[in-house]
Coordinates of C-alpha atoms and ligand atoms in Angstrom, one line a residue:
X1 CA 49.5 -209.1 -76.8
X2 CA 49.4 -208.3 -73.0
X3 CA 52.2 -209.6 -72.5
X4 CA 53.6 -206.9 -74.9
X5 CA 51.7 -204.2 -73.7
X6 CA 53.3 -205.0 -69.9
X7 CA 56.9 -204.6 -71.9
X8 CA 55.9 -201.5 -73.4
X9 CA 54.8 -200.5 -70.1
X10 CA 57.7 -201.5 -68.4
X11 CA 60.2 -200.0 -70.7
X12 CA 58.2 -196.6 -71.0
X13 CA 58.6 -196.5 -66.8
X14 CA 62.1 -197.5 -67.0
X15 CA 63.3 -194.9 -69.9
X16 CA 61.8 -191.7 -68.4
X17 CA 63.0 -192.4 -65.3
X18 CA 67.1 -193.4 -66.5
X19 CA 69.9 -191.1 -65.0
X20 CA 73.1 -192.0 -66.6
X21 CA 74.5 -194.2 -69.0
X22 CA 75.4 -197.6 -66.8
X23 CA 71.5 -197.7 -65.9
X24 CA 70.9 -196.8 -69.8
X25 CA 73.1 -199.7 -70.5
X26 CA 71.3 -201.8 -68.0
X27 CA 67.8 -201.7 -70.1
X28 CA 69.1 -202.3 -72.9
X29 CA 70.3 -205.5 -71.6
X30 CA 66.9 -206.4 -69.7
X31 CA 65.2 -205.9 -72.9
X32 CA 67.4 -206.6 -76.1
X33 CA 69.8 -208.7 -74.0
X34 CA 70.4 -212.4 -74.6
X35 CA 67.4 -213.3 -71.7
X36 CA 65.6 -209.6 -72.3
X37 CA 62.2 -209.1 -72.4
X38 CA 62.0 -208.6 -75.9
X39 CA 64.2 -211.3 -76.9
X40 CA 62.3 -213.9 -75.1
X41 CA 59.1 -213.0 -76.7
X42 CA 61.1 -213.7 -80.2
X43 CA 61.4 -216.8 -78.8
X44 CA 57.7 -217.8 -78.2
X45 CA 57.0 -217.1 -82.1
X46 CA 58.1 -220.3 -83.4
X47 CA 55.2 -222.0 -81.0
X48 CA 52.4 -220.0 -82.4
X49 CA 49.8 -220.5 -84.6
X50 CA 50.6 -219.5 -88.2
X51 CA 48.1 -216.6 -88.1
X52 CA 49.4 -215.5 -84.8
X53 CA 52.7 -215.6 -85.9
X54 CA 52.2 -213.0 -88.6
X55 CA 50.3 -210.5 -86.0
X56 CA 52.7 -211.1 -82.7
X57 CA 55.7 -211.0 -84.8
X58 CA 54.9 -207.6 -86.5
X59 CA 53.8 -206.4 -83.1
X60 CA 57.4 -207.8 -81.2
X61 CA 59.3 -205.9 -84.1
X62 CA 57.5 -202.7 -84.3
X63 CA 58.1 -202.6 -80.1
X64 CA 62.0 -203.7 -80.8
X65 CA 62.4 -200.9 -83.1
X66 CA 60.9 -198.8 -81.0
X67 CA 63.1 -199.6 -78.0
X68 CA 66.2 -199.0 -79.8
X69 CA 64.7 -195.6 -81.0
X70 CA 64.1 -194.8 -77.4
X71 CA 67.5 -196.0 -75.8
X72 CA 69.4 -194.0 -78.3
X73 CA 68.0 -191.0 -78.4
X74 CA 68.4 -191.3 -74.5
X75 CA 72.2 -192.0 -75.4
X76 CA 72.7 -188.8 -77.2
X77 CA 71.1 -186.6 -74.3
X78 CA 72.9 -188.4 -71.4
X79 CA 76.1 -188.4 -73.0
X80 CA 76.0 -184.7 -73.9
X81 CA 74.6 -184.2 -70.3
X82 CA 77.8 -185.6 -69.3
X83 CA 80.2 -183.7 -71.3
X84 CA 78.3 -181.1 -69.5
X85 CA 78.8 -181.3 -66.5
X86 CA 82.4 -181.7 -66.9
X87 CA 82.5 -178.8 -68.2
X88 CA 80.4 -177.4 -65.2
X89 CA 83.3 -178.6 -63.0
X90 CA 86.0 -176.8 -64.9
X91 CA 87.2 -173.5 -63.4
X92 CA 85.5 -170.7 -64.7
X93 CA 87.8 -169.7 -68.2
X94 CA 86.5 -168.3 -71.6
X95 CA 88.1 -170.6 -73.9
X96 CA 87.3 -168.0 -76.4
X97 CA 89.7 -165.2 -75.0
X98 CA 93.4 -164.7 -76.4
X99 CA 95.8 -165.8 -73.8
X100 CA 97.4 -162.9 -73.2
X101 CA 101.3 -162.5 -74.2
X102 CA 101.6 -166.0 -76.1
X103 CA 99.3 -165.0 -78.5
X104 CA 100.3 -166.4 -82.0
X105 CA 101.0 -164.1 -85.0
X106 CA 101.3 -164.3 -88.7
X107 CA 104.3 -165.4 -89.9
X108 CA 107.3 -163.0 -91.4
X109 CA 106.6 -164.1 -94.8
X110 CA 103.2 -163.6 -94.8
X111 CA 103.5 -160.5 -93.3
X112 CA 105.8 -159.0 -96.0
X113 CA 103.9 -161.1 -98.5
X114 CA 100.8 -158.7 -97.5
X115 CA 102.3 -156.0 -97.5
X116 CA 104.0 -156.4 -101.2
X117 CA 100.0 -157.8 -102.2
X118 CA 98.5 -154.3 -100.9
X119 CA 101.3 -152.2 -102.7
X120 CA 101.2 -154.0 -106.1
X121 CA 97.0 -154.2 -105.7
X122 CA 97.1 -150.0 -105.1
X123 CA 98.9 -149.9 -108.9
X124 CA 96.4 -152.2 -110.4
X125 CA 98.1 -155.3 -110.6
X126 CA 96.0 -158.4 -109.8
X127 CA 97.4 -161.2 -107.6
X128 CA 97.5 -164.9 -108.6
X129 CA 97.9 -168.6 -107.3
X130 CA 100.2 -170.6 -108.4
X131 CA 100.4 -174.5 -108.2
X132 CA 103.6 -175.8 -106.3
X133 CA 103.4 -178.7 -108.4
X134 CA 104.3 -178.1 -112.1
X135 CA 104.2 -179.8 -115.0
X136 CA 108.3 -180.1 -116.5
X137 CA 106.6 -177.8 -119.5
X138 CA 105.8 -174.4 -117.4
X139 CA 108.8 -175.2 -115.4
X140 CA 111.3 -174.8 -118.0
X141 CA 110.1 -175.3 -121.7
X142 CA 107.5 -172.7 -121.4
X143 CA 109.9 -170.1 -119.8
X144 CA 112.7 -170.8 -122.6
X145 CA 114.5 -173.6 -120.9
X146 CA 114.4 -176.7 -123.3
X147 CA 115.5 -180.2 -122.0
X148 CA 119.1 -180.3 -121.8
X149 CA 119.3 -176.7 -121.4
X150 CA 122.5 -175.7 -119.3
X151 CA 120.4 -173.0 -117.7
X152 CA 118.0 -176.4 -116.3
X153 CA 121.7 -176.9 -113.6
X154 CA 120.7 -173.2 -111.8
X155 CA 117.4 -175.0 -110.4
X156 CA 117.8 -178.4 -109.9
X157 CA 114.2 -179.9 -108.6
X158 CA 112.1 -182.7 -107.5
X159 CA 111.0 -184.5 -110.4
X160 CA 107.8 -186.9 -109.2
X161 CA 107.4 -190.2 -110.3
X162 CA 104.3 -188.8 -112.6
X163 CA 107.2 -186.7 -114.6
X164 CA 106.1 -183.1 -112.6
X165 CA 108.4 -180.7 -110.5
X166 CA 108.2 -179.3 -107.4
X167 CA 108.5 -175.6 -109.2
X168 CA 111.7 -174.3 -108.8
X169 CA 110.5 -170.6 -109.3
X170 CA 107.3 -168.9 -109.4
X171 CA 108.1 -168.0 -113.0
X172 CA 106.4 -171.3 -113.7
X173 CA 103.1 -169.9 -113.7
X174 CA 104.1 -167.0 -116.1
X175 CA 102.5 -169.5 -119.4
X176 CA 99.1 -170.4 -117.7
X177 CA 98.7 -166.8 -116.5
X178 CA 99.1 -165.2 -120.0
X179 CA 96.6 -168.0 -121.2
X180 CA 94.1 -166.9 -118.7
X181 CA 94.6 -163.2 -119.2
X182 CA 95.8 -162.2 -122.6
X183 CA 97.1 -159.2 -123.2
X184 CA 97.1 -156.7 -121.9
X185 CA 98.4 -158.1 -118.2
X186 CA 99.4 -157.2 -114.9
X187 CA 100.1 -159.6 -112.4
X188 CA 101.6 -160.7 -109.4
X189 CA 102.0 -164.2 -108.4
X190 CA 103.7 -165.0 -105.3
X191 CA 104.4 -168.7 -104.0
X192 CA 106.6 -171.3 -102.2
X193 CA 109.2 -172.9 -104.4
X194 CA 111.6 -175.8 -104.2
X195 CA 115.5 -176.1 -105.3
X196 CA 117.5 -179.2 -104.5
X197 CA 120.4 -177.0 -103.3
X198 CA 123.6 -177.4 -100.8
X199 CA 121.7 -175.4 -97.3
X200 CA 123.8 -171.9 -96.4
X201 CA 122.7 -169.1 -94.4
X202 CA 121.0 -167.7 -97.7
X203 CA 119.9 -171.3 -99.5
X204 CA 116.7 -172.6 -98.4
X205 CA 115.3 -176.2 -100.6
X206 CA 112.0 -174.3 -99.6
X207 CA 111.7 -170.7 -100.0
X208 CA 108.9 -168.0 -101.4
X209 CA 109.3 -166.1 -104.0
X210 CA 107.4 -163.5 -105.7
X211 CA 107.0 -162.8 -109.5
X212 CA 105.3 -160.1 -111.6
X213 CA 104.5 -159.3 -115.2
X214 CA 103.5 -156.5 -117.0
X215 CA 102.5 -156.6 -120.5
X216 CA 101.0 -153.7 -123.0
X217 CA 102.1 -151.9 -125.9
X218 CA 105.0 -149.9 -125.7
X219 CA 106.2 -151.2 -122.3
X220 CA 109.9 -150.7 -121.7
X221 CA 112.6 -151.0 -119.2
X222 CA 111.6 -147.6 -117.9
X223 CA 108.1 -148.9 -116.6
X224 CA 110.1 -152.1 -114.7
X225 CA 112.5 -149.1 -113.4
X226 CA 109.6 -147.3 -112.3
X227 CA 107.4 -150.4 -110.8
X228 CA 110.6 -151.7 -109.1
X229 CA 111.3 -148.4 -107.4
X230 CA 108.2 -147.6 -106.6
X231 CA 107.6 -150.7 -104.7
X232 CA 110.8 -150.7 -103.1
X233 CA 110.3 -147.5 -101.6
X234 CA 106.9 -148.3 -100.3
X235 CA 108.1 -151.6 -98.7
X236 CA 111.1 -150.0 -96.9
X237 CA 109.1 -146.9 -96.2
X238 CA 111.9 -144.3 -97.9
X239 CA 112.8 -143.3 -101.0
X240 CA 115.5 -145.8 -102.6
X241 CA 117.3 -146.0 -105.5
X242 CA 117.8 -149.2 -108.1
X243 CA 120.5 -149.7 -110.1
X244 CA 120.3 -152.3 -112.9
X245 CA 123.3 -154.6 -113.6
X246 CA 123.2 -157.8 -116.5
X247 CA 122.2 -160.8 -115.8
X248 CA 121.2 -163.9 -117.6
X249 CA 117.9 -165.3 -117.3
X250 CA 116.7 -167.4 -120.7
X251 CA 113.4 -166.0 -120.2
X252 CA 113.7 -162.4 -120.7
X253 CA 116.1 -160.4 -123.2
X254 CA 117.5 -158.1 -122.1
X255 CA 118.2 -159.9 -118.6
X256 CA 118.7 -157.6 -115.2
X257 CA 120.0 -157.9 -111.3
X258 CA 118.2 -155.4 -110.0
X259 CA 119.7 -153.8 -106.7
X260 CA 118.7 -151.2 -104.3
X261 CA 120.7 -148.5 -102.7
X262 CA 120.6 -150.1 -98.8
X263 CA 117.7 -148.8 -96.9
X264 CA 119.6 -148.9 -93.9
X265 CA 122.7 -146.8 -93.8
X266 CA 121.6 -144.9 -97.3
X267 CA 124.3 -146.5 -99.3
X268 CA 127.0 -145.2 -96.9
X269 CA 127.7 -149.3 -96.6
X270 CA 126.9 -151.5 -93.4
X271 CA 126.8 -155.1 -92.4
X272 CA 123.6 -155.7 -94.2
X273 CA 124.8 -154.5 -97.6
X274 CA 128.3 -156.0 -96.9
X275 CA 129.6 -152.3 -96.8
X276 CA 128.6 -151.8 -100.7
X277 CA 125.8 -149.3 -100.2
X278 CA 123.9 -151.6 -102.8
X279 CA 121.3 -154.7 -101.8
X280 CA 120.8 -156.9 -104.4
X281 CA 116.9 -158.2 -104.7
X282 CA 115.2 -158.9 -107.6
X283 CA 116.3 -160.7 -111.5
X284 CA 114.6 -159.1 -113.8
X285 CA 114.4 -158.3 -117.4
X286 CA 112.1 -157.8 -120.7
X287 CA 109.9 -160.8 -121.3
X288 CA 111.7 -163.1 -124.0
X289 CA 109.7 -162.6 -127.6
X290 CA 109.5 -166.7 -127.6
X291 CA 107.8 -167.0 -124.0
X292 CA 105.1 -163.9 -125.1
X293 CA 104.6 -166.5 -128.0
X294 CA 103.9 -169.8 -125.8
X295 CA 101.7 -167.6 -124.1
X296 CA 99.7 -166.9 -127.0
X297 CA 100.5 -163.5 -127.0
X298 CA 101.9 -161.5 -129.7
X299 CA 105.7 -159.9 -129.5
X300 CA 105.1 -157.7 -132.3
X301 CA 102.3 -156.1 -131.0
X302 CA 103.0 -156.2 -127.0
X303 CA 106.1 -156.3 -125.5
X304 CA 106.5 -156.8 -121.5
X305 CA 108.6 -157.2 -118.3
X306 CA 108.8 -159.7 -115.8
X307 CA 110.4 -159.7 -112.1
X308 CA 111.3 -162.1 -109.8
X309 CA 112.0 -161.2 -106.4
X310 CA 113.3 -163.8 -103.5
X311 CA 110.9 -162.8 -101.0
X312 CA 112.2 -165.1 -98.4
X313 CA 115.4 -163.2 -98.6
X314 CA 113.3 -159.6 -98.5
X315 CA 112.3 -161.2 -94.8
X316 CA 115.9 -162.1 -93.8
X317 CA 116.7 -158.4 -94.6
X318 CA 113.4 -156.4 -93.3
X319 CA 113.5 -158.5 -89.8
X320 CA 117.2 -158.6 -89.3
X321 CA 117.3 -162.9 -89.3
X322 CA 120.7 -164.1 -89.8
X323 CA 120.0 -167.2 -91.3
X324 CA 117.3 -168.1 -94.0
X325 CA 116.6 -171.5 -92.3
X326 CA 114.8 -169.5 -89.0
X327 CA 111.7 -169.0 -92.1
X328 CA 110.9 -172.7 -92.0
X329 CA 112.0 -173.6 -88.4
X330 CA 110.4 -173.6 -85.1
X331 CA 112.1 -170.5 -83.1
X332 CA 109.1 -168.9 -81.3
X333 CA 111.6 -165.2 -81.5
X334 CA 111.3 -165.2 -85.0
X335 CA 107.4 -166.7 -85.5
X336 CA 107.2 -163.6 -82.8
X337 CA 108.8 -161.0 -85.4
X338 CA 112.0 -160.4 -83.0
X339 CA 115.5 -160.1 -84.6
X340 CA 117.6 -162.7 -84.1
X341 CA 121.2 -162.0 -84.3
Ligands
LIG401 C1 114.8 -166.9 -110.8 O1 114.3 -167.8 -110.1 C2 114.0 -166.3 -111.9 N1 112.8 -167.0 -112.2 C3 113.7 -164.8 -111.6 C4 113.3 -164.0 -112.7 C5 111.9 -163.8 -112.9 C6 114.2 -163.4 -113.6 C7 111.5 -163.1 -114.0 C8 113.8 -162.6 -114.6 C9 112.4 -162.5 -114.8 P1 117.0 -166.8 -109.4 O2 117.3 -168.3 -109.5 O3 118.1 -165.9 -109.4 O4 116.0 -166.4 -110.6 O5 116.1 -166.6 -108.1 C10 115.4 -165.4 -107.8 C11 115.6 -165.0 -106.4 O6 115.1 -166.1 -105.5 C12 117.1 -164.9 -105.9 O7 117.5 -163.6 -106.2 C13 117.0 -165.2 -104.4 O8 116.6 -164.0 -103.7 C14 115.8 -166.2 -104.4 N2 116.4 -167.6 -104.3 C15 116.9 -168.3 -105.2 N3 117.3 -169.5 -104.7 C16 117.1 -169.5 -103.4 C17 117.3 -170.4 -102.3 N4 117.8 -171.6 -102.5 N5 116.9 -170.0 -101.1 C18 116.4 -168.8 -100.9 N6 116.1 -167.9 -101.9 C19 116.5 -168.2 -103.1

């Protein structure tokens, strides 16, 4: 029992007194080591009586425990002493403080993204997730596109090997989002979609788009007129015109292109609108009376429209990139918001 009590003693001293963790690592080996202190007292058990067996060993394990406590709790506190005084020897810089001119920014499409969120928000639409894995049904079936569809060659996909999509548009979302809301409904939904396409200065496989609906009684082509102006103006900060033109979209009936008179010369024609005086933006159209149904809602009570602008191309246009493939590169001018050209 001395003989433990000496250990404790010993070990106590030792402890209080360490400075670092080679000297830390040097008690542990004097008393847990193969010849330690404590390790040679295991050994004596096996020669004792029966009765002190029970007693010494208890008292040899309680002390062992104890050491380990001891050495690493001393671990913890020398090693973040350490770390400390590293960091003591580094020059004197707030690692907290922006570095000055090569200070990162947001990028373009989340920028523009923001600001479309803040317009729609201020005419009481709400804004939505959607997933960027579908299942096949919201991709295409729920939207009007059954399989085999000639309309399912415009957006060729990923198909995974668990029979989803990458979506190929954010209409995807349009089902689940009348499910959650009912009518009636106005929401936005932008999100990152995927198209196995041939790459151009204008094709991305990964671009953003955004979507709306609006559904209600008695909604008509004059509210999308209205919305789609309205917006328009407030993103290019003047007063612009739309035009609508047909287009074919399965999903909606009757089916738009929407254009804009070009923001940037008026409409007198320049290099952005290819000398037209007209910017084409956004598909659009009334919802289709089957997709209202998919959604549980009822066409012959609410009627609705839906939009879906390429916001990745809005960015090409509103920063001046000449090339879609900058939005997912690694050019630091347009991460920065220059214009490349
Ligand atoms: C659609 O994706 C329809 N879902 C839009 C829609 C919604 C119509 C609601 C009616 C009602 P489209 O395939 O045309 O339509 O794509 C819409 C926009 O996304 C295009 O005008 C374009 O700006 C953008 N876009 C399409 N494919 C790409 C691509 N590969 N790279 C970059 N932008 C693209």
């Amino acid at each position: 029992m001395n003989e433990l009590e000496n250990i404790k003693e010993l070990f106590e001293e030792r402890i209080t007194s360490v400075n670092d963790l080679n000297e830390l690592n040097a008690i542990r080996v004097d008393f847990l080591g193969k010849n330690g202190h404590l390790t040679t007292c295991m050994k004596l058990i096996k020669d004792l009586s029966n009765e002190e067996k029970k007693s010494f060993g208890e008292n040899v394990n309680k002390l062992k425990t104890l050491v380990l406590e001891r050495i690493e709790e001393k671990k913890e506190y020398l090693e973040e002493k350490e770390i400390r005084a590293e960091i003591d020897k580094m020059p004197n810089v707030d690692l907290t403080t922006p570095s000055g001119d090569k200070r990162g920014s947001l990028h373009p499409v989340t920028i523009v993204q923001q600001k479309l969120i803040d317009i729609f928000r201020s005419m009481g639409f709400t804004v939505e997730d959607g997933n960027e894995v579908e299942t096949e049904y919201n991709n295409f079936e729920a939207v009007n596109i059954p399989k085999h569809h000639p309309a399912r060659d415009m957006q060729d996909t990923f198909y995974l090997s668990n029979g989803q999509v990458l979506k190929t548009h954010t209409s995807a979302s349009q089902n689940r989002i009348m499910k959650k809301y009912g009518a009636p409904l106005k929401a936005i939904f932008p999100g990152r979609c995927f198209r196995n396409e041939e790459l151009d200065a204008s094709h991305e496989n990964t671009f953003f788009q955004m979507e709306g609906m609006m559904i209600d009684k008695d909604v008509s082509i004059s509210n999308l007129i209205y919305f789609m102006k309205t917006m328009l103006s407030e993103v290019f900060g003047k007063e612009v015109n739309v035009r609508l033109r047909p287009g074919f979209f399965p999903f909606v009936e009757p089916g738009f292109e929407l254009d804009s008179s070009c923001p940037y010369c008026g409409g007198k024609g320049c290099r952005v609108c290819k000398n037209s005086g007209w910017i084409e933006l956004c598909p659009c159209g009334m919802i289709h009376p089957n997709v209202l149904e998919m959604g549980g809602i009822d066409p012959n009570e609410y009627q609705g429209f839906a939009f879906g602008l390429g916001l990745s191309r809005l960015v090409m246009m509103t920063y001046g990139f000449d090339d879609i493939r900058h939005l997912n590169g690694k050019d630091l001018n347009v991460l920065s918001q220059t214009k490349v050209k």
